Coordinates of N, CA and C in Angstrom, one line a residue:
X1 N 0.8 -1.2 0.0 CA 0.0 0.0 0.0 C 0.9 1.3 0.0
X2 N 2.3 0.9 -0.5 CA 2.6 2.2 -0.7 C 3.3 3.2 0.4
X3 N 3.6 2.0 1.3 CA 4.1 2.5 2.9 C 3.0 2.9 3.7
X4 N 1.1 2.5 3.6 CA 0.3 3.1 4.2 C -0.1 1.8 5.2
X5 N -0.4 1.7 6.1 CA -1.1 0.7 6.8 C -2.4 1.4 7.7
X6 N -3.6 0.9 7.5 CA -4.9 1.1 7.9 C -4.7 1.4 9.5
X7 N -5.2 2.5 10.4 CA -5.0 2.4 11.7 C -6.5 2.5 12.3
X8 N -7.0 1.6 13.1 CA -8.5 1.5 13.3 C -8.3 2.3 14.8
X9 N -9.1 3.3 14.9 CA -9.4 4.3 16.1 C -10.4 3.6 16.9
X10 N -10.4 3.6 18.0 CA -11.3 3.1 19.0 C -11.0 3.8 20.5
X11 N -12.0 4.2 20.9 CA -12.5 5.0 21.9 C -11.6 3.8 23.5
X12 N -10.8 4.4 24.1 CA -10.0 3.9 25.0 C -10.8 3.3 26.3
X13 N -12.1 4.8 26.5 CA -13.3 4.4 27.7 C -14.5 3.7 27.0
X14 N -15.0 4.1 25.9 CA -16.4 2.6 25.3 C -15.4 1.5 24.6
X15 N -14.8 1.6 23.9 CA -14.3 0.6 23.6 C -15.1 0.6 22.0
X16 N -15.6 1.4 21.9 CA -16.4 2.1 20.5 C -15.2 2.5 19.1
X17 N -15.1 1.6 18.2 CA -14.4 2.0 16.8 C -15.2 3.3 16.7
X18 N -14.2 4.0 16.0 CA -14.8 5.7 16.1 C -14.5 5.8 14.5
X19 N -13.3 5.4 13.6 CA -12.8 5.7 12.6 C -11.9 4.8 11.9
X20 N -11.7 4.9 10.8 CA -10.5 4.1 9.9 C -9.9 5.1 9.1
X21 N -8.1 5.3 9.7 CA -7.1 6.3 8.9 C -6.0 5.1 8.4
X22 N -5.5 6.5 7.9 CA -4.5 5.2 7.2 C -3.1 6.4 8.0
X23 N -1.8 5.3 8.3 CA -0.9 6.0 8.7 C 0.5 5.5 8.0
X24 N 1.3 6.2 7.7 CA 2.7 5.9 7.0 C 3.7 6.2 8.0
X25 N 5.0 5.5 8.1 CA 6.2 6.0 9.3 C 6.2 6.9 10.2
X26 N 5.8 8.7 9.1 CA 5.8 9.8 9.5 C 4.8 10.0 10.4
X27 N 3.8 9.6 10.3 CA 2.6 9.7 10.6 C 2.5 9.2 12.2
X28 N 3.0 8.1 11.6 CA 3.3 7.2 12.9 C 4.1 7.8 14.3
X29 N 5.2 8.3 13.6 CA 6.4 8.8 15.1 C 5.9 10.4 15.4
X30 N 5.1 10.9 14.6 CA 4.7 11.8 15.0 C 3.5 11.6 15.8
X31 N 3.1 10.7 15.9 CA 1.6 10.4 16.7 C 2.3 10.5 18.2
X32 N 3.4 9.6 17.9 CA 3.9 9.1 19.2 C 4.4 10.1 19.9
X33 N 5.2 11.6 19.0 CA 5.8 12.4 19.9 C 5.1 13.1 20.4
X34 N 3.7 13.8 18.9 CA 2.8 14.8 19.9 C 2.0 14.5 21.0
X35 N 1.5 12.7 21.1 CA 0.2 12.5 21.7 C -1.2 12.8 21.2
X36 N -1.1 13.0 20.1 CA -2.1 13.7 19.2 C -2.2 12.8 17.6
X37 N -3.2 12.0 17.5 CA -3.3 10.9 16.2 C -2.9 11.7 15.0
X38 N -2.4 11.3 14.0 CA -1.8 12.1 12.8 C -1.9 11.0 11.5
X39 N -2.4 11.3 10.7 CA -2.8 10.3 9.6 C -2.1 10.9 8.2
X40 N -2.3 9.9 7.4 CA -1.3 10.1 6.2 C -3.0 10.7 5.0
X41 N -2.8 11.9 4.7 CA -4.1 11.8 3.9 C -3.4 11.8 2.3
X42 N -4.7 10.6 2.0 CA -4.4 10.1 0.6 C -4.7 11.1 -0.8
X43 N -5.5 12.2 -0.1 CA -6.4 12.7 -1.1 C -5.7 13.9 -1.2
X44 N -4.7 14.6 -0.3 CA -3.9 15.5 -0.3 C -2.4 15.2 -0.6
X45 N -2.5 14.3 -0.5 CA -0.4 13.3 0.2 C -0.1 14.6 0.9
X46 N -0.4 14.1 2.0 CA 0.5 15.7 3.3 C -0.4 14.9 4.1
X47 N 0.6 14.8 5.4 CA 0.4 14.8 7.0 C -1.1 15.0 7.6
X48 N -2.0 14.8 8.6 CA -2.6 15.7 8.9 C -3.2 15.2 10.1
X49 N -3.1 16.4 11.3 CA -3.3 15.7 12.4 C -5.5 16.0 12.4
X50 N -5.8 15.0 13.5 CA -7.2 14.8 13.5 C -7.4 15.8 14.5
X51 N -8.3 17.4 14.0 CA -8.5 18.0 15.2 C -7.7 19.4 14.8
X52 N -6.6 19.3 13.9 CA -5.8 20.8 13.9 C -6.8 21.8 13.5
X53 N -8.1 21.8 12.7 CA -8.9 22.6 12.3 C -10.2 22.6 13.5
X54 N -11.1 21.5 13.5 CA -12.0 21.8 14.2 C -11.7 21.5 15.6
X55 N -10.5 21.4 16.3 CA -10.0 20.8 18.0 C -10.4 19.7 18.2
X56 N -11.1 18.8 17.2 CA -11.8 17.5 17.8 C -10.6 16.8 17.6
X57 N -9.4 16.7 18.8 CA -8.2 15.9 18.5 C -8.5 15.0 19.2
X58 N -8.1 13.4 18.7 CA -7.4 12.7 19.0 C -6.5 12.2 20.4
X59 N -7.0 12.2 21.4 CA -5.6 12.2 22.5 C -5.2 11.0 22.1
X60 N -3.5 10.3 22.0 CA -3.0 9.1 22.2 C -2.9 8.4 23.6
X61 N -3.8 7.2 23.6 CA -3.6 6.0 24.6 C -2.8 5.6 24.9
X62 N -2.7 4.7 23.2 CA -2.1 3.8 22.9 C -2.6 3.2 21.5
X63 N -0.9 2.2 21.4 CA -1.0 2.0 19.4 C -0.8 0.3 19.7
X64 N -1.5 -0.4 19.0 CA -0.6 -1.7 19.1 C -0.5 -2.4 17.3
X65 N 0.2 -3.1 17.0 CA 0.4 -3.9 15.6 C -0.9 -5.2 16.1
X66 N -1.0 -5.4 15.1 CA -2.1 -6.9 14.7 C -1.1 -7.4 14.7
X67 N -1.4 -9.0 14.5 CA -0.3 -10.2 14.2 C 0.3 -10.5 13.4
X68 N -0.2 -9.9 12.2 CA 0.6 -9.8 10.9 C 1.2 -8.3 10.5
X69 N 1.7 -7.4 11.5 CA 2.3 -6.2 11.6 C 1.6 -5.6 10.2
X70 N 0.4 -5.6 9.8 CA 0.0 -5.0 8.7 C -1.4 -3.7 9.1
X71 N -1.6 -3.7 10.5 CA -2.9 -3.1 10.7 C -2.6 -2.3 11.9
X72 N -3.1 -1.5 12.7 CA -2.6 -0.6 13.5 C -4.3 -0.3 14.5
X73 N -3.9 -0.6 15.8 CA -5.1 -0.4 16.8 C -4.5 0.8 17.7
X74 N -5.3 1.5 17.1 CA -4.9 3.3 18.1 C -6.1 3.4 18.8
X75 N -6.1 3.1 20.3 CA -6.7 3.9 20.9 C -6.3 5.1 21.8
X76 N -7.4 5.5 22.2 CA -7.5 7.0 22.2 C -8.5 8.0 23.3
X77 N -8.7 8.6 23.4 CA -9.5 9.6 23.9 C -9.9 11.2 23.3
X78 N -11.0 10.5 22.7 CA -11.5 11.8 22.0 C -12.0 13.4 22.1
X79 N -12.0 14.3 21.7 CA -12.6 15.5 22.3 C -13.5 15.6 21.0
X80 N -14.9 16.0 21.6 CA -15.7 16.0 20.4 C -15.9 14.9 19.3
X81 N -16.6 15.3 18.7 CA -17.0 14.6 17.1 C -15.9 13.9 16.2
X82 N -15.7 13.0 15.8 CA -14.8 12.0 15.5 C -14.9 12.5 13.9
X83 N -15.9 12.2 13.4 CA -16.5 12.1 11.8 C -16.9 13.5 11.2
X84 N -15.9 13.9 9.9 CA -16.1 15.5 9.5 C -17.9 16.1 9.7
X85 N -18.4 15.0 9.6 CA -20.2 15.0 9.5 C -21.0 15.4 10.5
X86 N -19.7 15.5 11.6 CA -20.1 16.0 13.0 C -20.8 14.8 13.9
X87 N -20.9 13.4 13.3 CA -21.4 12.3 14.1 C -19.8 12.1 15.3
X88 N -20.3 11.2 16.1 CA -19.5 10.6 16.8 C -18.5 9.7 16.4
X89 N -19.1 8.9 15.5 CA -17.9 7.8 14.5 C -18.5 8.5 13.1
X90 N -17.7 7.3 12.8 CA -17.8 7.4 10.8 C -18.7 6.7 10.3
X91 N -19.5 5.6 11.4 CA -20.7 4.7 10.8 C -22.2 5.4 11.9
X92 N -21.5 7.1 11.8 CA -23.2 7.2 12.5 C -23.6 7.2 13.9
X93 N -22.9 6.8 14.7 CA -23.1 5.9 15.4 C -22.9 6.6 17.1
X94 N -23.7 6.9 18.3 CA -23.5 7.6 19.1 C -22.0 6.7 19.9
X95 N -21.6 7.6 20.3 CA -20.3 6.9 21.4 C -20.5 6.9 22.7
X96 N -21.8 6.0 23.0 CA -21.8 6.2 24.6 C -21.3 5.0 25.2
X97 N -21.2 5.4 26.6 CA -20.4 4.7 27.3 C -21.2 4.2 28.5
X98 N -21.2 2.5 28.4 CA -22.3 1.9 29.0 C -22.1 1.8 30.6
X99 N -22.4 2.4 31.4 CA -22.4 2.6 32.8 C -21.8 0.7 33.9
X100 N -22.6 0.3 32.8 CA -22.1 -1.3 33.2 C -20.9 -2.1 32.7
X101 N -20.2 -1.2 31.9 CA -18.8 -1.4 31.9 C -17.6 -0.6 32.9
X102 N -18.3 -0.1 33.9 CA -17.3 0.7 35.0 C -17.4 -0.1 35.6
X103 N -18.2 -1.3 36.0 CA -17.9 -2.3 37.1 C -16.2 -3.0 36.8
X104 N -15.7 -3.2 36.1 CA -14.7 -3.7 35.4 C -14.0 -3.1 36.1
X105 N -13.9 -1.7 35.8 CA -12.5 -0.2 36.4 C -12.5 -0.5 37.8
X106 N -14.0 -0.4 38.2 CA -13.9 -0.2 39.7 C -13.3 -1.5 40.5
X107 N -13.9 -2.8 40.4 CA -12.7 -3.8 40.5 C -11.1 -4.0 40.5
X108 N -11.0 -3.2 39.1 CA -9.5 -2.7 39.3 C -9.0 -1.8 40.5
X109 N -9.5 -0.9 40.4 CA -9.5 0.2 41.8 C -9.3 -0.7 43.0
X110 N -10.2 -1.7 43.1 CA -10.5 -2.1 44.2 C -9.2 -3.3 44.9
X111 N -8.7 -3.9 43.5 CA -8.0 -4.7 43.4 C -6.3 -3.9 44.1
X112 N -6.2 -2.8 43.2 CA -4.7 -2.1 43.2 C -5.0 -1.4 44.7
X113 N -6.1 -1.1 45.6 CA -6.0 -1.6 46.9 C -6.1 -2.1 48.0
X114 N -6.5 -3.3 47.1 CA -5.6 -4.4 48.2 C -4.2 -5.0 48.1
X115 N -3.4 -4.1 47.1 CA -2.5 -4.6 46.7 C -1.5 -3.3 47.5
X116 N -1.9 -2.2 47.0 CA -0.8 -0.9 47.7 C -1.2 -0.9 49.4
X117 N -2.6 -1.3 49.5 CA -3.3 -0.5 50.8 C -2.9 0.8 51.2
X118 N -3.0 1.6 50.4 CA -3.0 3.1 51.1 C -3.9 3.7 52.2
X119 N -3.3 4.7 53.2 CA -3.9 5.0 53.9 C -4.9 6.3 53.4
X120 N -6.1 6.3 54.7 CA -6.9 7.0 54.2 C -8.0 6.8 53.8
X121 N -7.9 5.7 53.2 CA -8.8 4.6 52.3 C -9.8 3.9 52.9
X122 N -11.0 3.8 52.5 CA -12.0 3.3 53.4 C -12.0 1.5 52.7
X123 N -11.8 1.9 51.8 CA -11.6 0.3 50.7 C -10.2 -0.8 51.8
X124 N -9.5 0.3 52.3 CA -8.0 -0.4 52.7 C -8.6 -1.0 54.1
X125 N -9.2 -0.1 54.7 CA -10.0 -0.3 56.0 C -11.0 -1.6 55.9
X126 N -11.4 -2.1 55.3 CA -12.1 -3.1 55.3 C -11.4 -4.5 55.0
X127 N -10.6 -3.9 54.1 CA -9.1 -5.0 53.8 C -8.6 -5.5 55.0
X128 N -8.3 -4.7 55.5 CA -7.7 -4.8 57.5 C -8.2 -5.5 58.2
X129 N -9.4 -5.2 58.0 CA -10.6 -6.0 59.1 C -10.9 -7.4 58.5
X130 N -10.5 -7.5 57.2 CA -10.2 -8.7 57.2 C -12.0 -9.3 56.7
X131 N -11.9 -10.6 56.0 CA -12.7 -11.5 55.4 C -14.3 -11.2 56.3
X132 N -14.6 -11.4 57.9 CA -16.0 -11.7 58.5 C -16.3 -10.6 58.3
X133 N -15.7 -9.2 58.1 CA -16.3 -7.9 58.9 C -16.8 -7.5 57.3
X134 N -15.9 -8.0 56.4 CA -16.8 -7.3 54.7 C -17.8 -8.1 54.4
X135 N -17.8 -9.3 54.9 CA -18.8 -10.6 54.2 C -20.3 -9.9 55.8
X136 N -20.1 -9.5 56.9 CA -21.3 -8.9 57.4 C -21.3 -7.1 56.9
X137 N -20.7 -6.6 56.2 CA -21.3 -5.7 55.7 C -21.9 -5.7 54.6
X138 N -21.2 -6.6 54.1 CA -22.6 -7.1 52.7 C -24.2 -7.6 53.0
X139 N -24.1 -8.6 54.1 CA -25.5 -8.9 54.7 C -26.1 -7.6 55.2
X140 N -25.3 -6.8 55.7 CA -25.8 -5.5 56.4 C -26.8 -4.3 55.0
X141 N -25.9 -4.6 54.1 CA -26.3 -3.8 52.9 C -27.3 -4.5 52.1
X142 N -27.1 -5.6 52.0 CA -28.3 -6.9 51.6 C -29.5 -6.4 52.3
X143 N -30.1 -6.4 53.6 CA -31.0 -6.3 54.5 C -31.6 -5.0 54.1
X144 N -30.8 -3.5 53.8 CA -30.9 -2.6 53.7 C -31.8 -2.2 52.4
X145 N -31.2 -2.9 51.5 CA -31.4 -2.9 50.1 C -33.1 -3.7 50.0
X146 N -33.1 -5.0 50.6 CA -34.5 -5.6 50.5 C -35.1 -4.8 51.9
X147 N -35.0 -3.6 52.1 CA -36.0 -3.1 53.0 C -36.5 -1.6 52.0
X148 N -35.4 -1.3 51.2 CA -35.7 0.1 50.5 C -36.6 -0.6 49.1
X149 N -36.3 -1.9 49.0 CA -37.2 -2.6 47.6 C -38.8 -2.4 48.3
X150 N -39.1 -2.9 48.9 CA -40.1 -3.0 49.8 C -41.3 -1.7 50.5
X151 N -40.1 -0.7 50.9 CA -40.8 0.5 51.4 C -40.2 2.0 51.1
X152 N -39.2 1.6 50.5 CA -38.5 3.3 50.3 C -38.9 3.3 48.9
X153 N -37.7 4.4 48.9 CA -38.1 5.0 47.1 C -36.9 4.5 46.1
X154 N -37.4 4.8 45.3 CA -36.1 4.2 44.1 C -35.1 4.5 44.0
X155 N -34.5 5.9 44.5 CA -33.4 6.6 44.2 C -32.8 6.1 46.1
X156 N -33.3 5.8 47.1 CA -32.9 5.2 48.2 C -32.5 3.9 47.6
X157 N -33.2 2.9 46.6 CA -33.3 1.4 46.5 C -31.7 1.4 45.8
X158 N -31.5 2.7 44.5 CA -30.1 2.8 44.0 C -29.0 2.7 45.1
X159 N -29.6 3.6 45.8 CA -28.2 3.6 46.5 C -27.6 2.6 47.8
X160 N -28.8 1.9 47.8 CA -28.4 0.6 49.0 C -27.7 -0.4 48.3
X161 N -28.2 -0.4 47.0 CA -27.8 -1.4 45.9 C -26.4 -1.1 45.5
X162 N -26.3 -0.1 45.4 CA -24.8 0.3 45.1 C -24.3 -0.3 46.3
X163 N -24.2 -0.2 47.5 CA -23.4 0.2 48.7 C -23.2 -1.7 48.6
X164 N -24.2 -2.2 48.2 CA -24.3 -3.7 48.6 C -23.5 -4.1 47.2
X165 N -23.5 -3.9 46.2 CA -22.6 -4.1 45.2 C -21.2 -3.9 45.4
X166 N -20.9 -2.4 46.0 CA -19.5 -2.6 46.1 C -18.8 -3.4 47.3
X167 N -19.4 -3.1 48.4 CA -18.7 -4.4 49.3 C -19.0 -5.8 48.8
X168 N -19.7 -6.2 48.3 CA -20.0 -7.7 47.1 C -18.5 -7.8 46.5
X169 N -18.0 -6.9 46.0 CA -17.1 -7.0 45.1 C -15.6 -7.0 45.9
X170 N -15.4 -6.1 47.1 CA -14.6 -6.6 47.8 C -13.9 -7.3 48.3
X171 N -15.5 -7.9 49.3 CA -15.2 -9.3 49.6 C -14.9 -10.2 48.6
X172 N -15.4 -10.3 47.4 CA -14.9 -11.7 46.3 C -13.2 -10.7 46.0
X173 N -12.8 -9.6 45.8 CA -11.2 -9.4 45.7 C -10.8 -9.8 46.5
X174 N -11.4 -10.0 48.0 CA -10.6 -10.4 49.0 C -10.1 -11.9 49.4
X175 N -11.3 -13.0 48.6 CA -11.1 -13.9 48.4 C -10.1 -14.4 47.1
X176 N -9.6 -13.5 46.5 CA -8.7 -13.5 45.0 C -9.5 -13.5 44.4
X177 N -11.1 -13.4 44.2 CA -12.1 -13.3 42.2 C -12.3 -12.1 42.9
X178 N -13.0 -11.7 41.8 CA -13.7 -10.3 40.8 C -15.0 -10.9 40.6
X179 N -15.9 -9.4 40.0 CA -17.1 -9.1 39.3 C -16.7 -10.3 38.4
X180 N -15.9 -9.9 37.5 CA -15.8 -11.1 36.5 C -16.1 -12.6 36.2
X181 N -15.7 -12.8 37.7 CA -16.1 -14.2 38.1 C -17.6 -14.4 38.1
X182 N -18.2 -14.1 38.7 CA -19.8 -13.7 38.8 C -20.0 -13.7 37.3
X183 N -19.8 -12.3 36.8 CA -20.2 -12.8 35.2 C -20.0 -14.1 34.5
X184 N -18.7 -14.2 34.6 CA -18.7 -15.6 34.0 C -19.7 -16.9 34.3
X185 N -19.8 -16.7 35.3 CA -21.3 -17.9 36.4 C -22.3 -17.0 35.4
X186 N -22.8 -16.4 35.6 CA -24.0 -15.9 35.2 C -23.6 -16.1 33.8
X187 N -22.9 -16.1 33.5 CA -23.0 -16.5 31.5 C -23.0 -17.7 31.2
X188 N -22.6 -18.6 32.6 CA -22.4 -20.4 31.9 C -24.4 -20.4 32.3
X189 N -24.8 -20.1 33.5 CA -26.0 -20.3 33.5 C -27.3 -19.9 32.4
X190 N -26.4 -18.9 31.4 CA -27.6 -18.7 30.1 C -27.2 -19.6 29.8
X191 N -26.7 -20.8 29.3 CA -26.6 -21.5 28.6 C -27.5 -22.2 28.3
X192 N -28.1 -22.4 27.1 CA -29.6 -24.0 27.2 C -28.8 -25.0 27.8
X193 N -27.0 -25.4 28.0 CA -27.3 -26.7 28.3 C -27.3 -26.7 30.2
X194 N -27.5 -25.7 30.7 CA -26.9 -25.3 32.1 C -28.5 -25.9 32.9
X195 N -28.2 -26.5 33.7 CA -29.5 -27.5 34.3 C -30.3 -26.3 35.7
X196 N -31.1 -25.8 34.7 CA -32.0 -24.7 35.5 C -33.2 -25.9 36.2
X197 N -33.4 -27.0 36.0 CA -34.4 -27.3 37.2 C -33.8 -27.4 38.2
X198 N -32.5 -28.0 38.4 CA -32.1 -28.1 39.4 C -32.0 -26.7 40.9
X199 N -32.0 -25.8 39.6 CA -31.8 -24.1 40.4 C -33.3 -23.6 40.8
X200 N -34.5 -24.3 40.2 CA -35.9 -24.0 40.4 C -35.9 -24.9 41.8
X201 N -35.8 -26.1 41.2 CA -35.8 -26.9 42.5 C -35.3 -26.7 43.7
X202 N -34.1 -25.7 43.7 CA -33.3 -25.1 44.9 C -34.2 -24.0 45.6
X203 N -34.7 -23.1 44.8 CA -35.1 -22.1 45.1 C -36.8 -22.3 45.7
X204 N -37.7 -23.6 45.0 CA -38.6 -24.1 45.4 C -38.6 -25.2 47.2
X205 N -37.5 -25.0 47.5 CA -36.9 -25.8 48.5 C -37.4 -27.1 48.2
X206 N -37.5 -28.0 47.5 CA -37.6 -29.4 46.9 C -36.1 -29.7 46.0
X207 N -35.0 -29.0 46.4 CA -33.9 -29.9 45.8 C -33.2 -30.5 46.6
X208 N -32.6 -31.9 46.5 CA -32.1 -32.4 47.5 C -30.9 -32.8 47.1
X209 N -29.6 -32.7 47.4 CA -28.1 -32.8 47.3 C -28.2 -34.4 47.0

């Protein structure tokens, strides 16, 4: 291609493809010095960074090669409108960012302290106290949560649920899993071949071990 290789843009926080440039050497080490994506345009042959005219730049994440060093994954963090059309991407397409992919981040957070334990930290403080005292704050926030389902309001029910979600997630870092684990369980149980009478049967108190 002429020294060009395709560089596919994608959004560093949705994980959203935003665009497809094409980048040549130049293009390339200048991406890397300014922190600002820079593409090779075909239709001009000249440089041109994404953003020098309307400010919708580009911030650089990060670049990686495909397996066959022929294709380029730049992600990024965008300001504004990605697509000269003024859309978000180049297929149209809004770039939102699904609230239920921060469980992921916050895990991480949660993980890197129980690994530094800084002080200050209410997350480190529970780490300290160790396995019984997070596994009864979770029942404490369980109890709370099925009392705001029941008789409070919705924006109360949010926020017990939250409180019970995140020490949920502590306790399983503190055991070594994650959210993740949980998903993964809840994804083998969609399965058609995953044996849901047995889980009716549990829940109907007629299953017997």
């Amino acid at each position: 291609m002429g020294g060009l290789v395709p560089a596919i843009i994608q959004d560093a926080r949705t994980n959203n493809v935003l665009m497809l440039g094409f980048m040549n050497e130049e293009a390339y080490k200048k991406t890397i010095e300014t922190k600002k994506v820079t593409f090779w345009s075909r239709t001009r042959k000249c440089l041109w960074t994404k953003g020098e005219t309307s400010g919708n730049f580009l911030n650089l994440v990060s670049i990686k090669n495909d397996c066959d060093n022929d294709t380029l994954l730049v992600r990024v963090n965008p300001v504004g409108p990605v697509c000269h059309k003024g859309t978000d991407t180049c297929w149209a397409e809004d770039n939102v960012y699904d609230p239920v992919n921060f469980l992921s981040e916050l895990q991480e957070v949660i993980n890197t302290r129980k690994k530094e334990m800084p002080e200050n930290s209410y997350t480190t403080a529970l780490f300290k106290k160790g396995p019984k005292r997070i596994a009864q704050k979770v029942g404490e926030e369980a109890i709370e949560t099925a009392i705001e389902a029941v008789s409070g309001t919705d924006e109360k029910l949010i926020g017990e649920a939250s409180d019970l979600l995140y020490h949920l997630m502590v306790l399983l870092a503190d055991k070594g899993l994650g959210i993740g684990d949980v998903a993964a369980e809840l994804l083998k149980r969609h399965s058609p071949d995953w044996d849901k009478d047995r889980r009716i049967a549990k829940y109907n108190g007629t299953y017997k071990r």
